């Protein structure tokens, strides 16, 4: 109970800070702020940054702004992503695009980004400025790369890895690396911390790809089979593909190359996934990666924050 209270205090500090950073109060931004910032996010990125600052005993209070900026970049990227994906729901609620139109969603995303960058600038730390700017490049490039490879069966695991690095892992990497920067650590330490964040981010994205196929929209808060409908070769499909005969691969490719995929196509892909034991293969792989990340975390002294983070990691596979 005590531990939950402490963590809640940290998370509510982030909430208050976000409220303060997003200062504009025209009615549409107020609504968006409420929906995007105050609703249902787990704050996993700010929390990871905070935890790694604790590991290094960071006294600098910049952690609050750095974590908040990470959350703002994440929120802005989701606003844009829902436009790209034409997504009707997120976190169980209509997306901003669905409620107010795509133009509003894009401009609101731009506004959140501008707020984040402006706050980061006040910290006067060029190293932080540099790594966060790189994240913005990574996000945009990976979304373009993903679009380029949509419906293309020649996509390789290497390209998939590049996509998930840019769209998810790069920001996680910055959250953990930024802790080492605030603690004035060596380049090696920065790299080691970044590596953890990058691996965590990739695990996170692979899990997210699995939700699309194996978790209904009520539990995931997102449209079921959205990635499949959009013709994206995500991780479960790449694992499935590696288990197929030449003939089966050809059929799979035809499914993705169609203009749109109907309910019958959905049954075909789900049956194939089950027949080739893709859910259990994925579970095993993600579980193994998660356990390796746990070994890294366990080298640091036990704390309430570390245990809560481990608990959140536990829910990943
Ligand atoms: C979600 O992945 C997508 C992202 C985390 C990144 C989206 C990035 C952009 C649209 C580029 C915008 C760039 C900037 C700088 C804001 P997903 O589609 O796999 O997950 P989902 O199922 O939650 O939609
Ligand atoms: Mg997307």
PDB file of N, CA, C and O and ligand atoms in Angstrom, residues 45 72-85 87 89-91 106 109-110 113 132-133 135-144 146-147 160 163-164 166-169 171 205 208-209 211-212 220 222-223 226-227 230 232 234, ligand 1:
ATOM      1  N   UNK A  45       7.123   5.275 -20.137  1.00  0.00           N
ATOM      2  CA  UNK A  45       8.381   5.926 -20.544  1.00  0.00           C
ATOM      3  C   UNK A  45       8.908   6.873 -19.450  1.00  0.00           C
ATOM      4  O   UNK A  45      10.068   6.749 -19.047  1.00  0.00           O
ATOM      5  N   UNK A  72       5.139  13.378 -23.875  1.00  0.00           N
ATOM      6  CA  UNK A  72       4.516  14.259 -24.873  1.00  0.00           C
ATOM      7  C   UNK A  72       4.848  13.813 -26.293  1.00  0.00           C
ATOM      8  O   UNK A  72       3.984  13.823 -27.173  1.00  0.00           O
ATOM      9  N   UNK A  73       6.098  13.424 -26.502  1.00  0.00           N
ATOM     10  CA  UNK A  73       6.494  12.936 -27.838  1.00  0.00           C
ATOM     11  C   UNK A  73       5.698  11.675 -28.163  1.00  0.00           C
ATOM     12  O   UNK A  73       5.195  11.500 -29.274  1.00  0.00           O
ATOM     13  N   UNK A  74       5.571  10.806 -27.162  1.00  0.00           N
ATOM     14  CA  UNK A  74       4.796   9.573 -27.363  1.00  0.00           C
ATOM     15  C   UNK A  74       3.344   9.916 -27.728  1.00  0.00           C
ATOM     16  O   UNK A  74       2.795   9.388 -28.706  1.00  0.00           O
ATOM     17  N   UNK A  75       2.740  10.830 -26.962  1.00  0.00           N
ATOM     18  CA  UNK A  75       1.330  11.198 -27.215  1.00  0.00           C
ATOM     19  C   UNK A  75       1.175  11.809 -28.609  1.00  0.00           C
ATOM     20  O   UNK A  75       0.226  11.484 -29.338  1.00  0.00           O
ATOM     21  N   UNK A  76       2.122  12.689 -28.986  1.00  0.00           N
ATOM     22  CA  UNK A  76       2.047  13.326 -30.313  1.00  0.00           C
ATOM     23  C   UNK A  76       2.164  12.265 -31.414  1.00  0.00           C
ATOM     24  O   UNK A  76       1.431  12.301 -32.409  1.00  0.00           O
ATOM     25  N   UNK A  77       3.068  11.308 -31.208  1.00  0.00           N
ATOM     26  CA  UNK A  77       3.267  10.293 -32.255  1.00  0.00           C
ATOM     27  C   UNK A  77       2.019   9.420 -32.401  1.00  0.00           C
ATOM     28  O   UNK A  77       1.683   8.997 -33.502  1.00  0.00           O
ATOM     29  N   UNK A  78       1.322   9.186 -31.300  1.00  0.00           N
ATOM     30  CA  UNK A  78       0.095   8.376 -31.404  1.00  0.00           C
ATOM     31  C   UNK A  78      -1.023   9.148 -32.126  1.00  0.00           C
ATOM     32  O   UNK A  78      -1.793   8.568 -32.895  1.00  0.00           O
ATOM     33  N   UNK A  79      -1.089  10.467 -31.865  1.00  0.00           N
ATOM     34  CA  UNK A  79      -2.093  11.278 -32.583  1.00  0.00           C
ATOM     35  C   UNK A  79      -1.854  11.166 -34.089  1.00  0.00           C
ATOM     36  O   UNK A  79      -2.783  10.971 -34.867  1.00  0.00           O
ATOM     37  N   UNK A  80      -0.584  11.285 -34.481  1.00  0.00           N
ATOM     38  CA  UNK A  80      -0.254  11.186 -35.909  1.00  0.00           C
ATOM     39  C   UNK A  80      -0.452   9.756 -36.424  1.00  0.00           C
ATOM     40  O   UNK A  80      -0.937   9.552 -37.532  1.00  0.00           O
ATOM     41  N   UNK A  81      -0.087   8.796 -35.585  1.00  0.00           N
ATOM     42  CA  UNK A  81      -0.175   7.394 -36.005  1.00  0.00           C
ATOM     43  C   UNK A  81      -1.621   6.976 -36.287  1.00  0.00           C
ATOM     44  O   UNK A  81      -1.884   6.231 -37.231  1.00  0.00           O
ATOM     45  N   UNK A  82      -2.538   7.464 -35.464  1.00  0.00           N
ATOM     46  CA  UNK A  82      -3.944   7.096 -35.671  1.00  0.00           C
ATOM     47  C   UNK A  82      -4.480   7.670 -36.983  1.00  0.00           C
ATOM     48  O   UNK A  82      -5.398   7.098 -37.579  1.00  0.00           O
ATOM     49  N   UNK A  83      -3.884   8.769 -37.425  1.00  0.00           N
ATOM     50  CA  UNK A  83      -4.262   9.313 -38.740  1.00  0.00           C
ATOM     51  C   UNK A  83      -3.701   8.392 -39.831  1.00  0.00           C
ATOM     52  O   UNK A  83      -4.412   7.968 -40.741  1.00  0.00           O
ATOM     53  N   UNK A  84      -2.413   8.052 -39.681  1.00  0.00           N
ATOM     54  CA  UNK A  84      -1.766   7.174 -40.668  1.00  0.00           C
ATOM     55  C   UNK A  84      -2.515   5.837 -40.768  1.00  0.00           C
ATOM     56  O   UNK A  84      -2.759   5.318 -41.857  1.00  0.00           O
ATOM     57  N   UNK A  85      -2.891   5.287 -39.620  1.00  0.00           N
ATOM     58  CA  UNK A  85      -3.541   3.965 -39.586  1.00  0.00           C
ATOM     59  C   UNK A  85      -5.047   4.034 -39.834  1.00  0.00           C
ATOM     60  O   UNK A  85      -5.703   2.997 -39.890  1.00  0.00           O
ATOM     61  N   UNK A  87      -7.240   4.863 -37.643  1.00  0.00           N
ATOM     62  CA  UNK A  87      -7.743   4.073 -36.507  1.00  0.00           C
ATOM     63  C   UNK A  87      -8.972   4.701 -35.850  1.00  0.00           C
ATOM     64  O   UNK A  87      -8.973   5.905 -35.562  1.00  0.00           O
ATOM     65  N   UNK A  89     -10.412   3.648 -32.832  1.00  0.00           N
ATOM     66  CA  UNK A  89     -10.342   3.718 -31.357  1.00  0.00           C
ATOM     67  C   UNK A  89      -8.918   3.570 -30.824  1.00  0.00           C
ATOM     68  O   UNK A  89      -8.066   2.941 -31.439  1.00  0.00           O
ATOM     69  N   UNK A  90      -8.692   4.190 -29.673  1.00  0.00           N
ATOM     70  CA  UNK A  90      -7.446   4.024 -28.916  1.00  0.00           C
ATOM     71  C   UNK A  90      -7.810   4.108 -27.442  1.00  0.00           C
ATOM     72  O   UNK A  90      -8.607   4.947 -27.054  1.00  0.00           O
ATOM     73  N   UNK A  91      -7.191   3.245 -26.660  1.00  0.00           N
ATOM     74  CA  UNK A  91      -7.511   3.152 -25.227  1.00  0.00           C
ATOM     75  C   UNK A  91      -9.024   3.066 -25.008  1.00  0.00           C
ATOM     76  O   UNK A  91      -9.585   3.692 -24.103  1.00  0.00           O
ATOM     77  N   UNK A 106      -3.673  16.010 -36.459  1.00  0.00           N
ATOM     78  CA  UNK A 106      -2.289  16.333 -36.870  1.00  0.00           C
ATOM     79  C   UNK A 106      -1.811  17.612 -36.189  1.00  0.00           C
ATOM     80  O   UNK A 106      -0.714  17.664 -35.614  1.00  0.00           O
ATOM     81  N   UNK A 109      -1.157  17.136 -32.548  1.00  0.00           N
ATOM     82  CA  UNK A 109       0.115  16.411 -32.374  1.00  0.00           C
ATOM     83  C   UNK A 109       1.294  17.362 -32.506  1.00  0.00           C
ATOM     84  O   UNK A 109       2.221  17.340 -31.697  1.00  0.00           O
ATOM     85  N   UNK A 110       1.237  18.231 -33.514  1.00  0.00           N
ATOM     86  CA  UNK A 110       2.315  19.226 -33.710  1.00  0.00           C
ATOM     87  C   UNK A 110       2.439  20.125 -32.474  1.00  0.00           C
ATOM     88  O   UNK A 110       3.540  20.432 -32.025  1.00  0.00           O
ATOM     89  N   UNK A 113       4.125  18.342 -29.618  1.00  0.00           N
ATOM     90  CA  UNK A 113       5.571  18.250 -29.891  1.00  0.00           C
ATOM     91  C   UNK A 113       6.265  19.576 -29.588  1.00  0.00           C
ATOM     92  O   UNK A 113       7.319  19.599 -28.940  1.00  0.00           O
ATOM     93  N   UNK A 132      17.026  13.691 -28.158  1.00  0.00           N
ATOM     94  CA  UNK A 132      15.573  13.801 -28.390  1.00  0.00           C
ATOM     95  C   UNK A 132      15.275  14.194 -29.845  1.00  0.00           C
ATOM     96  O   UNK A 132      14.295  13.733 -30.417  1.00  0.00           O
ATOM     97  N   UNK A 133      16.132  15.045 -30.429  1.00  0.00           N
ATOM     98  CA  UNK A 133      15.918  15.406 -31.843  1.00  0.00           C
ATOM     99  C   UNK A 133      16.054  14.161 -32.710  1.00  0.00           C
ATOM    100  O   UNK A 133      15.317  13.966 -33.672  1.00  0.00           O
ATOM    101  N   UNK A 135      15.350  11.158 -31.854  1.00  0.00           N
ATOM    102  CA  UNK A 135      14.117  10.364 -31.710  1.00  0.00           C
ATOM    103  C   UNK A 135      13.049  10.846 -32.697  1.00  0.00           C
ATOM    104  O   UNK A 135      12.374  10.033 -33.332  1.00  0.00           O
ATOM    105  N   UNK A 136      12.919  12.162 -32.832  1.00  0.00           N
ATOM    106  CA  UNK A 136      11.895  12.696 -33.746  1.00  0.00           C
ATOM    107  C   UNK A 136      12.178  12.256 -35.176  1.00  0.00           C
ATOM    108  O   UNK A 136      11.270  11.893 -35.925  1.00  0.00           O
ATOM    109  N   UNK A 137      13.479  12.273 -35.534  1.00  0.00           N
ATOM    110  CA  UNK A 137      13.841  11.782 -36.882  1.00  0.00           C
ATOM    111  C   UNK A 137      13.508  10.309 -36.999  1.00  0.00           C
ATOM    112  O   UNK A 137      12.927   9.858 -37.983  1.00  0.00           O
ATOM    113  N   UNK A 138      13.878   9.529 -35.983  1.00  0.00           N
ATOM    114  CA  UNK A 138      13.644   8.071 -36.025  1.00  0.00           C
ATOM    115  C   UNK A 138      12.157   7.749 -36.184  1.00  0.00           C
ATOM    116  O   UNK A 138      11.782   6.862 -36.944  1.00  0.00           O
ATOM    117  N   UNK A 139      11.328   8.482 -35.427  1.00  0.00           N
ATOM    118  CA  UNK A 139       9.872   8.227 -35.496  1.00  0.00           C
ATOM    119  C   UNK A 139       9.344   8.443 -36.910  1.00  0.00           C
ATOM    120  O   UNK A 139       8.634   7.592 -37.460  1.00  0.00           O
ATOM    121  N   UNK A 140       9.719   9.570 -37.495  1.00  0.00           N
ATOM    122  CA  UNK A 140       9.197   9.890 -38.828  1.00  0.00           C
ATOM    123  C   UNK A 140       9.732   8.917 -39.870  1.00  0.00           C
ATOM    124  O   UNK A 140       8.976   8.412 -40.707  1.00  0.00           O
ATOM    125  N   UNK A 141      11.049   8.649 -39.813  1.00  0.00           N
ATOM    126  CA  UNK A 141      11.660   7.762 -40.813  1.00  0.00           C
ATOM    127  C   UNK A 141      11.039   6.366 -40.741  1.00  0.00           C
ATOM    128  O   UNK A 141      10.722   5.750 -41.767  1.00  0.00           O
ATOM    129  N   UNK A 142      10.845   5.865 -39.525  1.00  0.00           N
ATOM    130  CA  UNK A 142      10.350   4.481 -39.424  1.00  0.00           C
ATOM    131  C   UNK A 142       8.905   4.375 -39.908  1.00  0.00           C
ATOM    132  O   UNK A 142       8.511   3.370 -40.494  1.00  0.00           O
ATOM    133  N   UNK A 143       8.119   5.429 -39.682  1.00  0.00           N
ATOM    134  CA  UNK A 143       6.721   5.393 -40.171  1.00  0.00           C
ATOM    135  C   UNK A 143       6.718   5.411 -41.704  1.00  0.00           C
ATOM    136  O   UNK A 143       5.924   4.726 -42.337  1.00  0.00           O
ATOM    137  N   UNK A 144       7.642   6.180 -42.287  1.00  0.00           N
ATOM    138  CA  UNK A 144       7.741   6.215 -43.761  1.00  0.00           C
ATOM    139  C   UNK A 144       8.193   4.853 -44.288  1.00  0.00           C
ATOM    140  O   UNK A 144       7.677   4.342 -45.287  1.00  0.00           O
ATOM    141  N   UNK A 146       7.773   1.985 -42.819  1.00  0.00           N
ATOM    142  CA  UNK A 146       6.672   1.038 -42.648  1.00  0.00           C
ATOM    143  C   UNK A 146       5.665   1.158 -43.802  1.00  0.00           C
ATOM    144  O   UNK A 146       5.191   0.160 -44.340  1.00  0.00           O
ATOM    145  N   UNK A 147       5.397   2.403 -44.191  1.00  0.00           N
ATOM    146  CA  UNK A 147       4.450   2.627 -45.306  1.00  0.00           C
ATOM    147  C   UNK A 147       5.025   2.082 -46.603  1.00  0.00           C
ATOM    148  O   UNK A 147       4.312   1.498 -47.412  1.00  0.00           O
ATOM    149  N   UNK A 160      12.060  -5.125 -40.584  1.00  0.00           N
ATOM    150  CA  UNK A 160      11.082  -5.045 -39.491  1.00  0.00           C
ATOM    151  C   UNK A 160      11.762  -4.471 -38.233  1.00  0.00           C
ATOM    152  O   UNK A 160      11.225  -3.600 -37.548  1.00  0.00           O
ATOM    153  N   UNK A 163      12.221  -0.835 -38.434  1.00  0.00           N
ATOM    154  CA  UNK A 163      10.947  -0.126 -38.235  1.00  0.00           C
ATOM    155  C   UNK A 163      10.625  -0.014 -36.746  1.00  0.00           C
ATOM    156  O   UNK A 163      10.325   1.067 -36.242  1.00  0.00           O
ATOM    157  N   UNK A 164      10.723  -1.138 -36.029  1.00  0.00           N
ATOM    158  CA  UNK A 164      10.322  -1.064 -34.614  1.00  0.00           C
ATOM    159  C   UNK A 164      11.354  -0.306 -33.774  1.00  0.00           C
ATOM    160  O   UNK A 164      11.024   0.285 -32.756  1.00  0.00           O
ATOM    161  N   UNK A 166      12.794   2.446 -34.799  1.00  0.00           N
ATOM    162  CA  UNK A 166      12.433   3.862 -34.971  1.00  0.00           C
ATOM    163  C   UNK A 166      11.105   4.230 -34.342  1.00  0.00           C
ATOM    164  O   UNK A 166      10.963   5.296 -33.761  1.00  0.00           O
ATOM    165  N   UNK A 167      10.122   3.344 -34.449  1.00  0.00           N
ATOM    166  CA  UNK A 167       8.803   3.788 -33.982  1.00  0.00           C
ATOM    167  C   UNK A 167       8.598   3.604 -32.477  1.00  0.00           C
ATOM    168  O   UNK A 167       7.764   4.281 -31.895  1.00  0.00           O
ATOM    169  N   UNK A 168       9.364   2.723 -31.861  1.00  0.00           N
ATOM    170  CA  UNK A 168       9.150   2.501 -30.425  1.00  0.00           C
ATOM    171  C   UNK A 168      10.446   2.466 -29.606  1.00  0.00           C
ATOM    172  O   UNK A 168      10.548   3.122 -28.570  1.00  0.00           O
ATOM    173  N   UNK A 169      11.444   1.690 -30.082  1.00  0.00           N
ATOM    174  CA  UNK A 169      12.604   1.439 -29.226  1.00  0.00           C
ATOM    175  C   UNK A 169      13.488   2.669 -29.027  1.00  0.00           C
ATOM    176  O   UNK A 169      14.068   2.854 -27.955  1.00  0.00           O
ATOM    177  N   UNK A 171      12.734   5.820 -28.614  1.00  0.00           N
ATOM    178  CA  UNK A 171      12.264   6.672 -27.511  1.00  0.00           C
ATOM    179  C   UNK A 171      12.507   6.017 -26.143  1.00  0.00           C
ATOM    180  O   UNK A 171      12.916   6.681 -25.187  1.00  0.00           O
ATOM    181  N   UNK A 205       7.067  -3.361 -28.530  1.00  0.00           N
ATOM    182  CA  UNK A 205       6.429  -3.280 -29.844  1.00  0.00           C
ATOM    183  C   UNK A 205       6.018  -4.671 -30.340  1.00  0.00           C
ATOM    184  O   UNK A 205       4.956  -4.838 -30.946  1.00  0.00           O
ATOM    185  N   UNK A 208       2.938  -5.481 -28.661  1.00  0.00           N
ATOM    186  CA  UNK A 208       1.848  -4.703 -29.250  1.00  0.00           C
ATOM    187  C   UNK A 208       1.383  -5.329 -30.576  1.00  0.00           C
ATOM    188  O   UNK A 208       0.188  -5.402 -30.858  1.00  0.00           O
ATOM    189  N   UNK A 209       2.336  -5.822 -31.342  1.00  0.00           N
ATOM    190  CA  UNK A 209       1.996  -6.503 -32.608  1.00  0.00           C
ATOM    191  C   UNK A 209       1.176  -7.768 -32.334  1.00  0.00           C
ATOM    192  O   UNK A 209       0.284  -8.123 -33.103  1.00  0.00           O
ATOM    193  N   UNK A 211      -0.825  -8.229 -29.724  1.00  0.00           N
ATOM    194  CA  UNK A 211      -2.176  -7.840 -29.283  1.00  0.00           C
ATOM    195  C   UNK A 211      -3.119  -7.750 -30.468  1.00  0.00           C
ATOM    196  O   UNK A 211      -4.283  -8.147 -30.396  1.00  0.00           O
ATOM    197  N   UNK A 212      -2.610  -7.241 -31.576  1.00  0.00           N
ATOM    198  CA  UNK A 212      -3.442  -7.039 -32.766  1.00  0.00           C
ATOM    199  C   UNK A 212      -4.106  -8.341 -33.227  1.00  0.00           C
ATOM    200  O   UNK A 212      -5.248  -8.333 -33.665  1.00  0.00           O
ATOM    201  N   UNK A 220      -7.817  -4.854 -25.458  1.00  0.00           N
ATOM    202  CA  UNK A 220      -6.647  -4.084 -25.914  1.00  0.00           C
ATOM    203  C   UNK A 220      -6.941  -2.589 -26.021  1.00  0.00           C
ATOM    204  O   UNK A 220      -6.023  -1.771 -26.012  1.00  0.00           O
ATOM    205  N   UNK A 222      -7.939  -1.275 -28.656  1.00  0.00           N
ATOM    206  CA  UNK A 222      -7.687  -0.903 -30.053  1.00  0.00           C
ATOM    207  C   UNK A 222      -8.514  -1.787 -30.967  1.00  0.00           C
ATOM    208  O   UNK A 222      -9.006  -2.835 -30.543  1.00  0.00           O
ATOM    209  N   UNK A 223      -8.601  -1.388 -32.216  1.00  0.00           N
ATOM    210  CA  UNK A 223      -9.370  -2.188 -33.165  1.00  0.00           C
ATOM    211  C   UNK A 223      -8.670  -3.532 -33.402  1.00  0.00           C
ATOM    212  O   UNK A 223      -7.472  -3.563 -33.719  1.00  0.00           O
ATOM    213  N   UNK A 226      -6.291  -4.583 -36.688  1.00  0.00           N
ATOM    214  CA  UNK A 226      -6.062  -3.317 -37.426  1.00  0.00           C
ATOM    215  C   UNK A 226      -4.829  -3.439 -38.344  1.00  0.00           C
ATOM    216  O   UNK A 226      -4.871  -3.038 -39.498  1.00  0.00           O
ATOM    217  N   UNK A 227      -3.739  -4.013 -37.805  1.00  0.00           N
ATOM    218  CA  UNK A 227      -2.512  -4.140 -38.613  1.00  0.00           C
ATOM    219  C   UNK A 227      -2.750  -5.042 -39.818  1.00  0.00           C
ATOM    220  O   UNK A 227      -2.244  -4.793 -40.913  1.00  0.00           O
ATOM    221  N   UNK A 230      -4.666  -3.249 -42.381  1.00  0.00           N
ATOM    222  CA  UNK A 230      -3.827  -2.259 -43.063  1.00  0.00           C
ATOM    223  C   UNK A 230      -2.721  -2.906 -43.906  1.00  0.00           C
ATOM    224  O   UNK A 230      -1.905  -2.204 -44.504  1.00  0.00           O
ATOM    225  N   UNK A 232      -0.084  -4.736 -42.933  1.00  0.00           N
ATOM    226  CA  UNK A 232       1.270  -4.616 -42.389  1.00  0.00           C
ATOM    227  C   UNK A 232       1.839  -5.992 -42.036  1.00  0.00           C
ATOM    228  O   UNK A 232       1.164  -6.785 -41.367  1.00  0.00           O
ATOM    229  N   UNK A 234       3.598  -7.503 -39.657  1.00  0.00           N
ATOM    230  CA  UNK A 234       4.124  -7.293 -38.301  1.00  0.00           C
ATOM    231  C   UNK A 234       4.734  -8.603 -37.785  1.00  0.00           C
ATOM    232  O   UNK A 234       4.753  -9.611 -38.484  1.00  0.00           O
TER     233      UNK A 234
HETATM  234  C1  LIG B   1       2.471   3.134 -32.893  1.00  0.00           C
HETATM  235  O1  LIG B   1       2.748   1.899 -33.411  1.00  0.00           O
HETATM  236  C2  LIG B   1       3.288   4.153 -33.609  1.00  0.00           C
HETATM  237  C3  LIG B   1       4.257   4.864 -33.079  1.00  0.00           C
HETATM  238  C4  LIG B   1       4.681   4.675 -31.678  1.00  0.00           C
HETATM  239  C5  LIG B   1       5.014   5.891 -33.869  1.00  0.00           C
HETATM  240  C6  LIG B   1       4.193   6.685 -34.821  1.00  0.00           C
HETATM  241  C7  LIG B   1       5.021   7.770 -35.445  1.00  0.00           C
HETATM  242  C8  LIG B   1       4.574   8.624 -36.384  1.00  0.00           C
HETATM  243  C9  LIG B   1       3.210   8.574 -36.957  1.00  0.00           C
HETATM  244  C10 LIG B   1       5.500   9.679 -36.884  1.00  0.00           C
HETATM  245  C11 LIG B   1       5.145  10.958 -36.205  1.00  0.00           C
HETATM  246  C12 LIG B   1       6.343  11.660 -35.899  1.00  0.00           C
HETATM  247  C13 LIG B   1       6.477  12.547 -34.877  1.00  0.00           C
HETATM  248  C14 LIG B   1       7.784  13.204 -34.722  1.00  0.00           C
HETATM  249  C15 LIG B   1       5.427  12.861 -33.908  1.00  0.00           C
HETATM  250  P1  LIG B   1       1.610   0.939 -33.923  1.00  0.00           P
HETATM  251  O2  LIG B   1       0.854   1.565 -35.044  1.00  0.00           O
HETATM  252  O3  LIG B   1       2.261  -0.356 -34.179  1.00  0.00           O
HETATM  253  O4  LIG B   1       0.737   0.824 -32.613  1.00  0.00           O
HETATM  254  P2  LIG B   1      -0.798   1.002 -32.363  1.00  0.00           P
HETATM  255  O5  LIG B   1      -1.357  -0.363 -32.539  1.00  0.00           O
HETATM  256  O6  LIG B   1      -0.855   1.451 -30.920  1.00  0.00           O
HETATM  257  O7  LIG B   1      -1.325   2.002 -33.323  1.00  0.00           O
END
